[in-house]
Amino acid sequence: MKRTHHCNELRPAHVGQTVTLSGWVHSRRDLGGVIFIDIRDREGRTQTVFDPSDLPADLFARAEKLRSECVVSVTGKVRGRPDGTNNAKIATGEVEVAVTALEVLNMADVLPFPVDDPEVAAKVNEELRLKYRYLDLRRPEMARNLRLRSKAAIATRQFMDEQGFLEVETPILFKSTPEGAREFLVPNRREPGTFYALPQSPQQFKQILMVGGVERYYQLARCFRDEDQRADRQLEFTQVDIEMSFIEREDIYALIEGLLKRVWKATLNADVPIPFKRLRFEEALNRYGADKPETRFEMQLADFTGEFRSSAFKVFSGAVASGGVVKALNAKGLAGATQGQIETMTEYARSFGAKGLAYIKVENGEWKSPIVKFFNDAEKQALIAKLGIEEGDLILFAADQWLNACEILGKIRLYCAEVLQSQGKLTIDPNRFDFLWVVDFPLLSFDKEQNRWYSSHHPFTAPVAEDVPLLKTEPKKVRGQHYDVVVNGVELGGGSIRIHQPDVQKTIFEDVLQIPPEETKLRFGYMLEAFRHGAPPHGGIALGFDRLCAILSGTPSIRDVIAFPKTAKGVDLMTDAPAPASARQLRELHIKSSDGKS
RNA sequence: GGGGGUGUAGCUCAAUUGGUUAGAGCGCUGCCCUGUCACGGCAGAGGUUACGGGUUCGAGCCCCGCCACUCCCGCCA
């Protein structure tokens, strides 16, 4: 037998038993006469003792040769530690195993980076961690993340099963639907010049499943998007994909609240209060400057459009005159912001097309600002009243079209919070989870360059029933039956009630989105046809499972909750994928590469 | 596609204004050590300063190029 107990199991109650532990050499302390070796497995670690007075010389000699991360199996007797030598840092710290037999299952080369010291290991260059991912995964932090992810997946499946959902797998080899994210194409060997595409999401299949009478579908679905990556975006990722028939928005809210409550309980033993708050899209932008508001701190935006409509400060009154708004934010206690910090904020504003960033520093009872000389008393009083201006505050302004002004200050709000946190002036409890729904999104957005409307979410989103008459007259005012679930400023997922009437869907495609009928037929014909054969009303949602796990694990990067993630350029540093294909493979696939490499 | 950051020993980092032989801790190797758990002590090895150019009497440091990683914008229906 290679193991009788795992390495986080032995307690004083086991004293006297003969046990066998298997695992990795976590650390070795060779005192010359006696050697202590901590054996580590995925559960924890246990100290073993090699005492030469009890051991054959050759066994002791082999123990002397062990080094970090060798794989061993040791047998010995559990005993209590001598007085004063307990180790309170580990769960097995009251006992040790007096070794009588050692089997070296495998030696290990010297490590490229340490895995035993959490503080050092956490700082190791990620490039190195990814190249030697198998070592990285041995670190307790990473092992914990994988375990958390597994627990979250199991809790999801149990909950969805209890709620009567069927897990249905949908194809990975799908058809290109050239709208939305760039897709990965897979050449078809059987017919030159034709391609599959990997799905960006199972969206169309899950709707078809509703037409197929499944009624309640879910899947932990792998999705693929060939877009540039971020800390929270990978080329391939997993979403909890859900679709239900005969429901309204409220049913989805209740389902997801129940699901997230279950997942948080199962993984962190945390109690998530439900129901979640709800914020209208417009309100989220007006108050937090984002459609995924971070609500764990206040610092809300205020509106001064009315107050500055006829201001002597032309930047503000001019913005209002051209249909824009004036918004402001009070970063309490940030009057001491450095020039560099102000510059960073100004860059945020510029990246949204603003010319600059107006601000007021309130220091020594004075308003220090290049613009305050343009303000009259009424304007100043309005600022004081609405923003609660006090000594030490930093006031920041955005004057622009509504969405832009909100988003500029939204970005700056988050940046200010970061700075205030680093200065110890703002504390955000890392164990606090602020869930909320963002609702009442506009169904459509206008693309100025192409002079046409496009779907804010996707073209299958149903309009709010009472807004349907506005579709052809005032598209801007039509609200979609769309909803996003947000936690701590992270968009965890989104979904909608779908259009199930073929005529409404056709109107959206052809009249509103102005996709030519023949193209509609080519791209979505099978869906429209399916909807003509008895499509139930339905709706659904997709949750970003990697993001969910990252939140649970308390890490900002989803790479830390994916066993084998890719770099920003889409490279797997361990396997070196992607790699050139052989000439023979290309020939079979009827592919000619134009880069000259193959 | 664009902007910012990083790259020095196996790992984490330092190196004054451009100035001697590029240092430290950990790790590694050897020796010593019977109660350590960040074991301790002594000694030692280990460097194309990512890479390619340039300026200079002299470059880890300045300039140009390039590569990798990373953060952000664009993009992500």
mmCIF file of C-alpha atoms (C1' of nucleotides) in Angstrom, chain A residues 170-188 193-205 208 224 460 509 518-529, chain B residues 77:
data_model
loop_
_atom_site.group_PDB
_atom_site.id
_atom_site.type_symbol
_atom_site.label_atom_id
_atom_site.label_comp_id
_atom_site.label_asym_id
_atom_site.label_seq_id
_atom_site.Cartn_x
_atom_site.Cartn_y
_atom_site.Cartn_z
ATOM 1 C CA THR A 170 -23.811 21.556 -27.743
ATOM 2 C CA PRO A 171 -21.375 21.336 -30.652
ATOM 3 C CA ILE A 172 -17.875 22.759 -30.519
ATOM 4 C CA LEU A 173 -17.657 22.515 -34.298
ATOM 5 C CA PHE A 174 -20.213 25.093 -35.321
ATOM 6 C CA LYS A 175 -20.900 27.467 -38.151
ATOM 7 C CA SER A 176 -19.428 30.888 -38.614
ATOM 8 C CA THR A 177 -21.914 33.618 -37.683
ATOM 9 C CA PRO A 178 -20.035 36.732 -38.725
ATOM 10 C CA GLU A 179 -21.350 39.173 -36.175
ATOM 11 C CA GLY A 180 -19.927 39.760 -32.751
ATOM 12 C CA ALA A 181 -16.576 38.439 -31.685
ATOM 13 C CA ARG A 182 -13.953 37.228 -34.126
ATOM 14 C CA GLU A 183 -14.103 33.465 -34.397
ATOM 15 C CA PHE A 184 -11.653 30.618 -34.607
ATOM 16 C CA LEU A 185 -12.032 28.820 -37.907
ATOM 17 C CA VAL A 186 -11.458 25.108 -38.402
ATOM 18 C CA PRO A 187 -10.745 23.994 -41.953
ATOM 19 C CA ASN A 188 -12.891 21.194 -43.314
ATOM 20 C CA GLY A 193 -12.649 26.053 -48.831
ATOM 21 C CA THR A 194 -15.253 25.376 -46.155
ATOM 22 C CA PHE A 195 -14.819 25.899 -42.451
ATOM 23 C CA TYR A 196 -16.354 25.231 -39.115
ATOM 24 C CA ALA A 197 -16.172 27.925 -36.466
ATOM 25 C CA LEU A 198 -15.749 27.410 -32.748
ATOM 26 C CA PRO A 199 -18.740 28.846 -30.884
ATOM 27 C CA GLN A 200 -18.446 32.233 -29.177
ATOM 28 C CA SER A 201 -21.282 30.929 -27.046
ATOM 29 C CA PRO A 202 -23.973 28.263 -27.441
ATOM 30 C CA GLN A 203 -26.554 31.057 -27.810
ATOM 31 C CA GLN A 204 -28.296 29.788 -30.908
ATOM 32 C CA PHE A 205 -28.234 26.134 -29.890
ATOM 33 C CA ILE A 208 -33.147 25.908 -30.507
ATOM 34 C CA PHE A 224 -14.028 30.673 -27.884
ATOM 35 C CA PHE A 460 -32.386 37.976 -30.128
ATOM 36 C CA PHE A 509 -33.157 41.926 -38.352
ATOM 37 C CA GLU A 518 -31.187 37.423 -48.150
ATOM 38 C CA GLU A 519 -28.393 37.819 -45.595
ATOM 39 C CA THR A 520 -30.804 37.283 -42.704
ATOM 40 C CA LYS A 521 -31.889 34.070 -44.362
ATOM 41 C CA LEU A 522 -28.330 32.902 -44.901
ATOM 42 C CA ARG A 523 -27.200 33.627 -41.368
ATOM 43 C CA PHE A 524 -30.239 33.060 -39.217
ATOM 44 C CA GLY A 525 -32.662 31.293 -41.563
ATOM 45 C CA TYR A 526 -32.693 28.091 -39.556
ATOM 46 C CA MET A 527 -33.577 30.035 -36.398
ATOM 47 C CA LEU A 528 -36.430 31.919 -38.027
ATOM 48 C CA GLU A 529 -37.651 28.652 -39.449
ATOM 49 C "C1'" A B 77 -23.215 40.941 -31.110
#
